[in-house]
Amino acid sequence: PPDGEAFEARAKNPDNELAVDDADNFTALIRQQILASGMRSVLIGAERNEAIYGTSFLKYFWERRERTTYRREDGKRVEQTVVVYDDPYAYIPRIWDIYADPKDEFLEGALIEEVVKDYSDVYKLRIHTDNEGDEIGIYDADAVTELHKIVTTKPESSDKADSDEKIGVGQHKYGPHEQKIILDEYWGPVPKWMLTRRGEDKDSGETIADALIVVGGGSNGKVGQVLLRLEENPFDHQRKPYLRTRHIAIPGRLYGIGVINPVTLFLSDAYDTTIKQAIDNRAFNLKRKWKVDKN
């Protein structure tokens, strides 16, 4: 169905006018968010991945994007910030960029996502004070500064290493001029002392069930890494911002089976059977020719 039309909230008691109004408002709100985030196209992509690979992941969170523009005020050029997007956002991480325990069926344990971003995007999210004096941002400012040094440093390499890196079509390496960042985002349990830095917490061995660690490094992975973020799960719902879907579910397994696997297995078995029959037939004919005495 069209965007949003697949969702509707209804009051448990249809005779309660206040509950009916709340349900209608809730339906309108969620449909607006589904439209704003383009969720229909996202879900179509998720279903395609699910059919091909057997499993598809989806990451969702609230996204706010701002753009700097200028206006004329009393003949002067004044800078102003305009909000261009302030709604839920979701995207499909590549299945090979998600690292998790294959036996963790419901994503209850640790999960790591690896993603490549521009340094400018990371810089905008550093902790700093805006024009109104409010502190905003999520990444440690000193770590972001150190990250810039890492990104712009050209790693030492030899002619042989450069030649080896150029072997293969998909082995692209980002250069320092591109200022690409590889972020490793960890969601899962961590020792409590990593957050508190207290000796008694380290001695107790107590852990926090769900924390967030973000580590950034150069795109070539050879220069270094810095800790950008370390805190408890920032979401009120205290869940990971990931959903997972499977085409054919396997109990006790994180990954499922797609459309390709059963079809391929059937065709492979049929092909193997045909080949074996041809080999047996040929072998039988050869043996007959050698064994039959024409006299």
PDB file of C-alpha atoms in Angstrom:
ATOM      1  CA  PRO A   1       0.000   0.000   0.000  1.00  0.00           C
ATOM      2  CA  PRO A   2       1.044   3.677  -0.250  1.00  0.00           C
ATOM      3  CA  ASP A   3       3.280   5.183   2.405  1.00  0.00           C
ATOM      4  CA  GLY A   4       1.583   5.255   5.790  1.00  0.00           C
ATOM      5  CA  GLU A   5      -1.600   3.505   4.709  1.00  0.00           C
ATOM      6  CA  ALA A   6      -0.385   0.209   6.174  1.00  0.00           C
ATOM      7  CA  PHE A   7      -0.552   1.625   9.702  1.00  0.00           C
ATOM      8  CA  GLU A   8      -3.622   2.442  11.775  1.00  0.00           C
ATOM      9  CA  ALA A   9      -4.197   2.754  15.524  1.00  0.00           C
ATOM     10  CA  ARG A  10      -7.595   2.037  17.041  1.00  0.00           C
ATOM     11  CA  ALA A  11      -9.025   2.669  20.483  1.00  0.00           C
ATOM     12  CA  LYS A  12      -9.685  -0.401  22.624  1.00  0.00           C
ATOM     13  CA  ASN A  13     -13.023   1.110  23.634  1.00  0.00           C
ATOM     14  CA  PRO A  14     -14.731   2.660  20.593  1.00  0.00           C
ATOM     15  CA  ASP A  15     -17.299   4.314  22.877  1.00  0.00           C
ATOM     16  CA  ASN A  16     -14.582   6.390  24.575  1.00  0.00           C
ATOM     17  CA  GLU A  17     -14.402   9.569  22.474  1.00  0.00           C
ATOM     18  CA  LEU A  18     -11.142  10.710  24.098  1.00  0.00           C
ATOM     19  CA  ALA A  19      -9.451   7.375  23.341  1.00  0.00           C
ATOM     20  CA  VAL A  20     -10.733   7.478  19.744  1.00  0.00           C
ATOM     21  CA  ASP A  21      -9.287  10.980  19.292  1.00  0.00           C
ATOM     22  CA  ASP A  22      -5.953   9.837  20.750  1.00  0.00           C
ATOM     23  CA  ALA A  23      -5.853   6.873  18.362  1.00  0.00           C
ATOM     24  CA  ASP A  24      -6.610   9.115  15.366  1.00  0.00           C
ATOM     25  CA  ASN A  25      -3.883  11.585  16.384  1.00  0.00           C
ATOM     26  CA  PHE A  26      -1.413   8.758  16.933  1.00  0.00           C
ATOM     27  CA  THR A  27      -2.229   7.318  13.512  1.00  0.00           C
ATOM     28  CA  ALA A  28      -1.700  10.701  11.872  1.00  0.00           C
ATOM     29  CA  LEU A  29       1.621  11.197  13.687  1.00  0.00           C
ATOM     30  CA  ILE A  30       3.062   7.784  12.745  1.00  0.00           C
ATOM     31  CA  ARG A  31       1.880   8.090   9.141  1.00  0.00           C
ATOM     32  CA  GLN A  32       3.562  11.494   8.898  1.00  0.00           C
ATOM     33  CA  GLN A  33       6.811  10.024  10.229  1.00  0.00           C
ATOM     34  CA  ILE A  34       6.589   7.069   7.830  1.00  0.00           C
ATOM     35  CA  LEU A  35       6.136   9.504   4.944  1.00  0.00           C
ATOM     36  CA  ALA A  36       8.964  11.798   6.084  1.00  0.00           C
ATOM     37  CA  SER A  37      11.445   8.935   6.455  1.00  0.00           C
ATOM     38  CA  GLY A  38      10.510   7.244   3.158  1.00  0.00           C
ATOM     39  CA  MET A  39       9.970   4.021   5.072  1.00  0.00           C
ATOM     40  CA  ARG A  40       8.212   2.225   2.206  1.00  0.00           C
ATOM     41  CA  SER A  41      11.274   2.348  -0.064  1.00  0.00           C
ATOM     42  CA  VAL A  42      13.483   1.360   2.881  1.00  0.00           C
ATOM     43  CA  LEU A  43      11.348  -1.694   3.628  1.00  0.00           C
ATOM     44  CA  ILE A  44      11.308  -2.730  -0.046  1.00  0.00           C
ATOM     45  CA  GLY A  45      15.117  -2.708   0.031  1.00  0.00           C
ATOM     46  CA  ALA A  46      15.093  -4.690   3.277  1.00  0.00           C
ATOM     47  CA  GLU A  47      12.833  -7.342   1.752  1.00  0.00           C
ATOM     48  CA  ARG A  48      15.083  -7.581  -1.292  1.00  0.00           C
ATOM     49  CA  ASN A  49      18.146  -8.129   0.914  1.00  0.00           C
ATOM     50  CA  GLU A  50      16.208 -10.619   2.988  1.00  0.00           C
ATOM     51  CA  ALA A  51      15.321 -12.638  -0.108  1.00  0.00           C
ATOM     52  CA  ILE A  52      18.882 -12.608  -1.475  1.00  0.00           C
ATOM     53  CA  TYR A  53      20.951 -13.049   1.696  1.00  0.00           C
ATOM     54  CA  GLY A  54      18.341 -14.588   3.991  1.00  0.00           C
ATOM     55  CA  THR A  55      18.786 -11.777   6.522  1.00  0.00           C
ATOM     56  CA  SER A  56      18.424  -8.018   6.489  1.00  0.00           C
ATOM     57  CA  PHE A  57      19.249  -5.436   9.155  1.00  0.00           C
ATOM     58  CA  LEU A  58      17.678  -2.013   9.579  1.00  0.00           C
ATOM     59  CA  LYS A  59      18.981   0.815  11.749  1.00  0.00           C
ATOM     60  CA  TYR A  60      16.600   3.529  12.940  1.00  0.00           C
ATOM     61  CA  PHE A  61      17.069   6.723  14.950  1.00  0.00           C
ATOM     62  CA  TRP A  62      16.053  10.382  15.013  1.00  0.00           C
ATOM     63  CA  GLU A  63      17.881  12.519  12.468  1.00  0.00           C
ATOM     64  CA  ARG A  64      18.218  16.312  12.556  1.00  0.00           C
ATOM     65  CA  ARG A  65      19.913  18.115   9.681  1.00  0.00           C
ATOM     66  CA  GLU A  66      20.701  21.798   9.547  1.00  0.00           C
ATOM     67  CA  ARG A  67      21.913  24.045   6.757  1.00  0.00           C
ATOM     68  CA  THR A  68      23.622  27.420   6.978  1.00  0.00           C
ATOM     69  CA  THR A  69      22.042  30.161   4.866  1.00  0.00           C
ATOM     70  CA  TYR A  70      22.247  33.946   4.750  1.00  0.00           C
ATOM     71  CA  ARG A  71      19.654  36.737   4.811  1.00  0.00           C
ATOM     72  CA  ARG A  72      19.703  40.498   4.468  1.00  0.00           C
ATOM     73  CA  GLU A  73      18.998  42.517   7.602  1.00  0.00           C
ATOM     74  CA  ASP A  74      19.393  46.311   7.514  1.00  0.00           C
ATOM     75  CA  GLY A  75      21.566  45.972   4.444  1.00  0.00           C
ATOM     76  CA  LYS A  76      23.911  43.489   6.126  1.00  0.00           C
ATOM     77  CA  ARG A  77      24.505  39.833   5.330  1.00  0.00           C
ATOM     78  CA  VAL A  78      23.436  37.806   8.396  1.00  0.00           C
ATOM     79  CA  GLU A  79      24.112  34.088   8.817  1.00  0.00           C
ATOM     80  CA  GLN A  80      21.270  31.873   9.924  1.00  0.00           C
ATOM     81  CA  THR A  81      20.725  28.161  10.475  1.00  0.00           C
ATOM     82  CA  VAL A  82      17.756  26.438   8.861  1.00  0.00           C
ATOM     83  CA  VAL A  83      16.490  22.987   9.882  1.00  0.00           C
ATOM     84  CA  VAL A  84      15.977  20.922   6.715  1.00  0.00           C
ATOM     85  CA  TYR A  85      15.115  17.570   8.324  1.00  0.00           C
ATOM     86  CA  ASP A  86      13.888  16.706  11.822  1.00  0.00           C
ATOM     87  CA  ASP A  87      12.184  13.319  11.703  1.00  0.00           C
ATOM     88  CA  PRO A  88      12.829   9.591  12.202  1.00  0.00           C
ATOM     89  CA  TYR A  89      15.394   8.126   9.853  1.00  0.00           C
ATOM     90  CA  ALA A  90      16.218   4.559   8.885  1.00  0.00           C
ATOM     91  CA  TYR A  91      18.676   2.871   6.565  1.00  0.00           C
ATOM     92  CA  ILE A  92      19.834  -0.653   5.709  1.00  0.00           C
ATOM     93  CA  PRO A  93      23.413  -1.462   6.776  1.00  0.00           C
ATOM     94  CA  ARG A  94      25.232  -3.890   4.530  1.00  0.00           C
ATOM     95  CA  ILE A  95      25.000  -7.380   6.009  1.00  0.00           C
ATOM     96  CA  TRP A  96      28.795  -7.726   5.990  1.00  0.00           C
ATOM     97  CA  ASP A  97      29.169  -4.474   7.989  1.00  0.00           C
ATOM     98  CA  ILE A  98      27.307  -5.965  10.976  1.00  0.00           C
ATOM     99  CA  TYR A  99      29.303  -8.133  13.378  1.00  0.00           C
ATOM    100  CA  ALA A 100      27.348 -10.214  15.882  1.00  0.00           C
ATOM    101  CA  ASP A 101      27.259 -13.686  17.388  1.00  0.00           C
ATOM    102  CA  PRO A 102      25.643 -16.034  14.794  1.00  0.00           C
ATOM    103  CA  LYS A 103      23.882 -17.842  17.679  1.00  0.00           C
ATOM    104  CA  ASP A 104      22.427 -14.602  19.095  1.00  0.00           C
ATOM    105  CA  GLU A 105      18.989 -15.027  17.526  1.00  0.00           C
ATOM    106  CA  PHE A 106      17.314 -11.934  19.006  1.00  0.00           C
ATOM    107  CA  LEU A 107      20.290  -9.498  19.075  1.00  0.00           C
ATOM    108  CA  GLU A 108      20.482  -9.685  22.862  1.00  0.00           C
ATOM    109  CA  GLY A 109      24.287  -9.678  23.024  1.00  0.00           C
ATOM    110  CA  ALA A 110      26.966  -7.434  21.571  1.00  0.00           C
ATOM    111  CA  LEU A 111      26.752  -5.957  18.094  1.00  0.00           C
ATOM    112  CA  ILE A 112      29.250  -3.913  16.072  1.00  0.00           C
ATOM    113  CA  GLU A 113      28.523  -1.885  12.955  1.00  0.00           C
ATOM    114  CA  GLU A 114      31.315  -0.568  10.759  1.00  0.00           C
ATOM    115  CA  VAL A 115      30.551   2.473   8.629  1.00  0.00           C
ATOM    116  CA  VAL A 116      32.538   4.928   6.483  1.00  0.00           C
ATOM    117  CA  LYS A 117      31.797   8.648   6.937  1.00  0.00           C
ATOM    118  CA  ASP A 118      33.238  11.948   5.821  1.00  0.00           C
ATOM    119  CA  TYR A 119      35.304  13.751   8.427  1.00  0.00           C
ATOM    120  CA  SER A 120      33.077  16.815   7.998  1.00  0.00           C
ATOM    121  CA  ASP A 121      30.038  14.810   9.182  1.00  0.00           C
ATOM    122  CA  VAL A 122      31.909  13.636  12.273  1.00  0.00           C
ATOM    123  CA  TYR A 123      33.183  17.171  12.935  1.00  0.00           C
ATOM    124  CA  LYS A 124      29.632  18.557  12.981  1.00  0.00           C
ATOM    125  CA  LEU A 125      28.734  16.078  15.743  1.00  0.00           C
ATOM    126  CA  ARG A 126      31.593  17.068  18.081  1.00  0.00           C
ATOM    127  CA  ILE A 127      30.592  18.377  21.509  1.00  0.00           C
ATOM    128  CA  HIS A 128      30.560  22.183  21.274  1.00  0.00           C
ATOM    129  CA  THR A 129      28.534  25.261  22.214  1.00  0.00           C
ATOM    130  CA  ASP A 130      26.126  26.660  19.643  1.00  0.00           C
ATOM    131  CA  ASN A 131      25.247  30.318  19.015  1.00  0.00           C
ATOM    132  CA  GLU A 132      22.600  30.253  21.736  1.00  0.00           C
ATOM    133  CA  GLY A 133      25.053  28.973  24.357  1.00  0.00           C
ATOM    134  CA  ASP A 134      23.680  25.429  24.489  1.00  0.00           C
ATOM    135  CA  GLU A 135      26.055  22.460  24.491  1.00  0.00           C
ATOM    136  CA  ILE A 136      25.363  20.114  21.602  1.00  0.00           C
ATOM    137  CA  GLY A 137      27.096  17.151  19.958  1.00  0.00           C
ATOM    138  CA  ILE A 138      27.915  13.546  20.816  1.00  0.00           C
ATOM    139  CA  TYR A 139      31.617  13.019  20.027  1.00  0.00           C
ATOM    140  CA  ASP A 140      34.488  14.115  22.258  1.00  0.00           C
ATOM    141  CA  ALA A 141      35.926  17.341  20.798  1.00  0.00           C
ATOM    142  CA  ASP A 142      39.591  16.516  21.612  1.00  0.00           C
ATOM    143  CA  ALA A 143      39.173  13.071  20.039  1.00  0.00           C
ATOM    144  CA  VAL A 144      37.738  14.636  16.883  1.00  0.00           C
ATOM    145  CA  THR A 145      40.761  16.953  16.674  1.00  0.00           C
ATOM    146  CA  GLU A 146      43.094  13.974  17.062  1.00  0.00           C
ATOM    147  CA  LEU A 147      41.060  12.135  14.452  1.00  0.00           C
ATOM    148  CA  HIS A 148      41.722  14.906  11.946  1.00  0.00           C
ATOM    149  CA  LYS A 149      45.472  14.397  12.394  1.00  0.00           C
ATOM    150  CA  ILE A 150      45.032  10.675  11.784  1.00  0.00           C
ATOM    151  CA  VAL A 151      42.927  11.191   8.671  1.00  0.00           C
ATOM    152  CA  THR A 152      45.295  13.665   7.040  1.00  0.00           C
ATOM    153  CA  THR A 153      48.458  11.634   7.812  1.00  0.00           C
ATOM    154  CA  LYS A 154      49.661   9.612   4.873  1.00  0.00           C
ATOM    155  CA  PRO A 155      50.734   6.117   6.013  1.00  0.00           C
ATOM    156  CA  GLU A 156      54.195   4.891   5.220  1.00  0.00           C
ATOM    157  CA  SER A 157      54.122   2.426   2.348  1.00  0.00           C
ATOM    158  CA  SER A 158      56.439   0.832  -0.138  1.00  0.00           C
ATOM    159  CA  ASP A 159      56.050   0.323  -3.862  1.00  0.00           C
ATOM    160  CA  LYS A 160      55.246  -3.336  -3.249  1.00  0.00           C
ATOM    161  CA  ALA A 161      52.517  -2.476  -0.732  1.00  0.00           C
ATOM    162  CA  ASP A 162      50.981   0.032  -3.137  1.00  0.00           C
ATOM    163  CA  SER A 163      51.067  -2.585  -5.895  1.00  0.00           C
ATOM    164  CA  ASP A 164      49.440  -5.230  -3.683  1.00  0.00           C
ATOM    165  CA  GLU A 165      46.625  -2.856  -2.732  1.00  0.00           C
ATOM    166  CA  LYS A 166      45.774  -2.272  -6.383  1.00  0.00           C
ATOM    167  CA  ILE A 167      45.138  -5.970  -7.029  1.00  0.00           C
ATOM    168  CA  GLY A 168      41.402  -6.596  -7.373  1.00  0.00           C
ATOM    169  CA  VAL A 169      38.538  -4.381  -8.471  1.00  0.00           C
ATOM    170  CA  GLY A 170      36.833  -4.070  -5.086  1.00  0.00           C
ATOM    171  CA  GLN A 171      39.909  -3.282  -3.003  1.00  0.00           C
ATOM    172  CA  HIS A 172      39.565   0.488  -3.060  1.00  0.00           C
ATOM    173  CA  LYS A 173      41.642   2.445  -0.550  1.00  0.00           C
ATOM    174  CA  TYR A 174      40.669   5.984   0.390  1.00  0.00           C
ATOM    175  CA  GLY A 175      43.452   8.538   0.136  1.00  0.00           C
ATOM    176  CA  PRO A 176      44.239  11.136   2.847  1.00  0.00           C
ATOM    177  CA  HIS A 177      42.794  13.884   0.634  1.00  0.00           C
ATOM    178  CA  GLU A 178      39.347  12.238   0.822  1.00  0.00           C
ATOM    179  CA  GLN A 179      39.284  12.511   4.643  1.00  0.00           C
ATOM    180  CA  LYS A 180      37.203   9.387   5.164  1.00  0.00           C
ATOM    181  CA  ILE A 181      36.581   8.016   8.656  1.00  0.00           C
ATOM    182  CA  ILE A 182      35.909   4.394   9.576  1.00  0.00           C
ATOM    183  CA  LEU A 183      33.629   4.295  12.613  1.00  0.00           C
ATOM    184  CA  ASP A 184      33.223   1.113  14.651  1.00  0.00           C
ATOM    185  CA  GLU A 185      30.030   1.432  16.698  1.00  0.00           C
ATOM    186  CA  TYR A 186      29.674  -1.095  19.532  1.00  0.00           C
ATOM    187  CA  TRP A 187      26.407  -1.835  21.341  1.00  0.00           C
ATOM    188  CA  GLY A 188      26.595  -4.325  24.195  1.00  0.00           C
ATOM    189  CA  PRO A 189      27.835  -5.116  27.701  1.00  0.00           C
ATOM    190  CA  VAL A 190      30.949  -3.389  29.064  1.00  0.00           C
ATOM    191  CA  PRO A 191      32.677  -3.424  32.478  1.00  0.00           C
ATOM    192  CA  LYS A 192      31.236  -0.699  34.705  1.00  0.00           C
ATOM    193  CA  TRP A 193      34.677   0.716  35.587  1.00  0.00           C
ATOM    194  CA  MET A 194      35.145   1.792  31.946  1.00  0.00           C
ATOM    195  CA  LEU A 195      32.444   4.417  32.546  1.00  0.00           C
ATOM    196  CA  THR A 196      33.097   5.303  36.193  1.00  0.00           C
ATOM    197  CA  ARG A 197      36.914   4.868  36.251  1.00  0.00           C
ATOM    198  CA  ARG A 198      36.625   3.761  39.884  1.00  0.00           C
ATOM    199  CA  GLY A 199      38.826   1.064  41.345  1.00  0.00           C
ATOM    200  CA  GLU A 200      36.037  -0.534  43.391  1.00  0.00           C
ATOM    201  CA  ASP A 201      33.955  -1.081  40.254  1.00  0.00           C
ATOM    202  CA  LYS A 202      36.936  -2.724  38.571  1.00  0.00           C
ATOM    203  CA  ASP A 203      37.483  -5.032  41.552  1.00  0.00           C
ATOM    204  CA  SER A 204      33.790  -5.957  41.716  1.00  0.00           C
ATOM    205  CA  GLY A 205      33.705  -7.061  38.073  1.00  0.00           C
ATOM    206  CA  GLU A 206      30.263  -5.482  37.629  1.00  0.00           C
ATOM    207  CA  THR A 207      29.117  -4.930  34.045  1.00  0.00           C
ATOM    208  CA  ILE A 208      26.629  -2.619  32.345  1.00  0.00           C
ATOM    209  CA  ALA A 209      24.213  -4.610  30.213  1.00  0.00           C
ATOM    210  CA  ASP A 210      24.022  -2.233  27.267  1.00  0.00           C
ATOM    211  CA  ALA A 211      26.513   0.531  26.505  1.00  0.00           C
ATOM    212  CA  LEU A 212      27.650   2.424  23.426  1.00  0.00           C
ATOM    213  CA  ILE A 213      31.279   2.734  22.298  1.00  0.00           C
ATOM    214  CA  VAL A 214      32.292   4.548  19.110  1.00  0.00           C
ATOM    215  CA  VAL A 215      35.877   4.303  17.836  1.00  0.00           C
ATOM    216  CA  GLY A 216      37.090   6.242  14.820  1.00  0.00           C
ATOM    217  CA  GLY A 217      40.157   5.719  12.687  1.00  0.00           C
ATOM    218  CA  GLY A 218      41.731   6.372   9.321  1.00  0.00           C
ATOM    219  CA  SER A 219      40.119   4.704   6.344  1.00  0.00           C
ATOM    220  CA  ASN A 220      43.294   2.727   5.614  1.00  0.00           C
ATOM    221  CA  GLY A 221      43.303   1.309   9.154  1.00  0.00           C
ATOM    222  CA  LYS A 222      47.084   1.672   9.507  1.00  0.00           C
ATOM    223  CA  VAL A 223      47.517   5.058  11.215  1.00  0.00           C
ATOM    224  CA  GLY A 224      45.610   4.805  14.489  1.00  0.00           C
ATOM    225  CA  GLN A 225      42.234   5.016  16.229  1.00  0.00           C
ATOM    226  CA  VAL A 226      40.642   7.253  18.860  1.00  0.00           C
ATOM    227  CA  LEU A 227      37.751   6.823  21.280  1.00  0.00           C
ATOM    228  CA  LEU A 228      34.989   9.208  20.240  1.00  0.00           C
ATOM    229  CA  ARG A 229      32.165   8.125  22.512  1.00  0.00           C
ATOM    230  CA  LEU A 230      31.704   5.968  25.622  1.00  0.00           C
ATOM    231  CA  GLU A 231      28.445   6.036  27.563  1.00  0.00           C
ATOM    232  CA  GLU A 232      25.437   4.024  28.615  1.00  0.00           C
ATOM    233  CA  ASN A 233      22.681   3.334  26.097  1.00  0.00           C
ATOM    234  CA  PRO A 234      21.370   6.856  25.304  1.00  0.00           C
ATOM    235  CA  PHE A 235      17.875   5.695  24.325  1.00  0.00           C
ATOM    236  CA  ASP A 236      14.965   5.731  26.766  1.00  0.00           C
ATOM    237  CA  HIS A 237      13.799   2.311  25.530  1.00  0.00           C
ATOM    238  CA  GLN A 238      17.298   0.871  26.313  1.00  0.00           C
ATOM    239  CA  ARG A 239      17.324  -1.294  23.208  1.00  0.00           C
ATOM    240  CA  LYS A 240      19.741  -1.378  20.317  1.00  0.00           C
ATOM    241  CA  PRO A 241      18.589   0.784  17.368  1.00  0.00           C
ATOM    242  CA  TYR A 242      18.584  -2.229  15.036  1.00  0.00           C
ATOM    243  CA  LEU A 243      15.921  -4.526  13.640  1.00  0.00           C
ATOM    244  CA  ARG A 244      16.581  -7.870  11.975  1.00  0.00           C
ATOM    245  CA  THR A 245      14.348  -9.839   9.625  1.00  0.00           C
ATOM    246  CA  ARG A 246      14.780 -13.267   8.021  1.00  0.00           C
ATOM    247  CA  HIS A 247      13.172 -14.880   4.975  1.00  0.00           C
ATOM    248  CA  ILE A 248      13.355 -18.440   6.322  1.00  0.00           C
ATOM    249  CA  ALA A 249      14.039 -18.370  10.062  1.00  0.00           C
ATOM    250  CA  ILE A 250      16.360 -20.894  11.703  1.00  0.00           C
ATOM    251  CA  PRO A 251      15.660 -21.322  15.433  1.00  0.00           C
ATOM    252  CA  GLY A 252      18.645 -20.379  17.545  1.00  0.00           C
ATOM    253  CA  ARG A 253      20.427 -18.618  14.675  1.00  0.00           C
ATOM    254  CA  LEU A 254      20.831 -14.914  13.952  1.00  0.00           C
ATOM    255  CA  TYR A 255      20.909 -15.405  10.187  1.00  0.00           C
ATOM    256  CA  GLY A 256      18.213 -16.988   8.077  1.00  0.00           C
ATOM    257  CA  ILE A 257      17.987 -18.592   4.636  1.00  0.00           C
ATOM    258  CA  GLY A 258      17.026 -16.625   1.530  1.00  0.00           C
ATOM    259  CA  VAL A 259      15.258 -17.580  -1.674  1.00  0.00           C
ATOM    260  CA  ILE A 260      18.483 -18.453  -3.476  1.00  0.00           C
ATOM    261  CA  ASN A 261      19.671 -21.182  -1.109  1.00  0.00           C
ATOM    262  CA  PRO A 262      16.790 -23.725  -1.454  1.00  0.00           C
ATOM    263  CA  VAL A 263      16.569 -23.187  -5.234  1.00  0.00           C
ATOM    264  CA  THR A 264      20.331 -23.509  -5.674  1.00  0.00           C
ATOM    265  CA  LEU A 265      20.484 -26.650  -3.558  1.00  0.00           C
ATOM    266  CA  PHE A 266      17.719 -28.275  -5.591  1.00  0.00           C
ATOM    267  CA  LEU A 267      19.350 -27.363  -8.910  1.00  0.00           C
ATOM    268  CA  SER A 268      22.734 -28.497  -7.640  1.00  0.00           C
ATOM    269  CA  ASP A 269      21.360 -31.885  -6.613  1.00  0.00           C
ATOM    270  CA  ALA A 270      19.616 -32.298  -9.961  1.00  0.00           C
ATOM    271  CA  TYR A 271      22.789 -31.297 -11.814  1.00  0.00           C
ATOM    272  CA  ASP A 272      24.923 -33.699  -9.766  1.00  0.00           C
ATOM    273  CA  THR A 273      22.467 -36.536 -10.413  1.00  0.00           C
ATOM    274  CA  THR A 274      22.513 -35.898 -14.175  1.00  0.00           C
ATOM    275  CA  ILE A 275      26.305 -35.785 -14.269  1.00  0.00           C
ATOM    276  CA  LYS A 276      26.612 -39.007 -12.267  1.00  0.00           C
ATOM    277  CA  GLN A 277      24.154 -40.737 -14.580  1.00  0.00           C
ATOM    278  CA  ALA A 278      26.168 -39.640 -17.621  1.00  0.00           C
ATOM    279  CA  ILE A 279      29.433 -40.827 -16.020  1.00  0.00           C
ATOM    280  CA  ASP A 280      27.915 -44.177 -15.054  1.00  0.00           C
ATOM    281  CA  ASN A 281      26.465 -44.662 -18.525  1.00  0.00           C
ATOM    282  CA  ARG A 282      29.794 -43.852 -20.166  1.00  0.00           C
ATOM    283  CA  ALA A 283      31.707 -46.128 -17.812  1.00  0.00           C
ATOM    284  CA  PHE A 284      29.232 -48.955 -18.456  1.00  0.00           C
ATOM    285  CA  ASN A 285      29.584 -48.613 -22.228  1.00  0.00           C
ATOM    286  CA  LEU A 286      33.377 -48.642 -22.034  1.00  0.00           C
ATOM    287  CA  LYS A 287      33.391 -51.740 -19.858  1.00  0.00           C
ATOM    288  CA  ARG A 288      31.062 -53.511 -22.240  1.00  0.00           C
ATOM    289  CA  LYS A 289      33.281 -52.817 -25.199  1.00  0.00           C
ATOM    290  CA  TRP A 290      36.320 -54.220 -23.439  1.00  0.00           C
ATOM    291  CA  LYS A 291      34.591 -57.262 -21.990  1.00  0.00           C
ATOM    292  CA  VAL A 292      32.581 -58.558 -24.991  1.00  0.00           C
ATOM    293  CA  ASP A 293      34.445 -61.111 -27.107  1.00  0.00           C
ATOM    294  CA  LYS A 294      33.473 -60.603 -30.727  1.00  0.00           C
ATOM    295  CA  ASN A 295      34.468 -64.195 -31.604  1.00  0.00           C
TER     296      ASN A 295
END
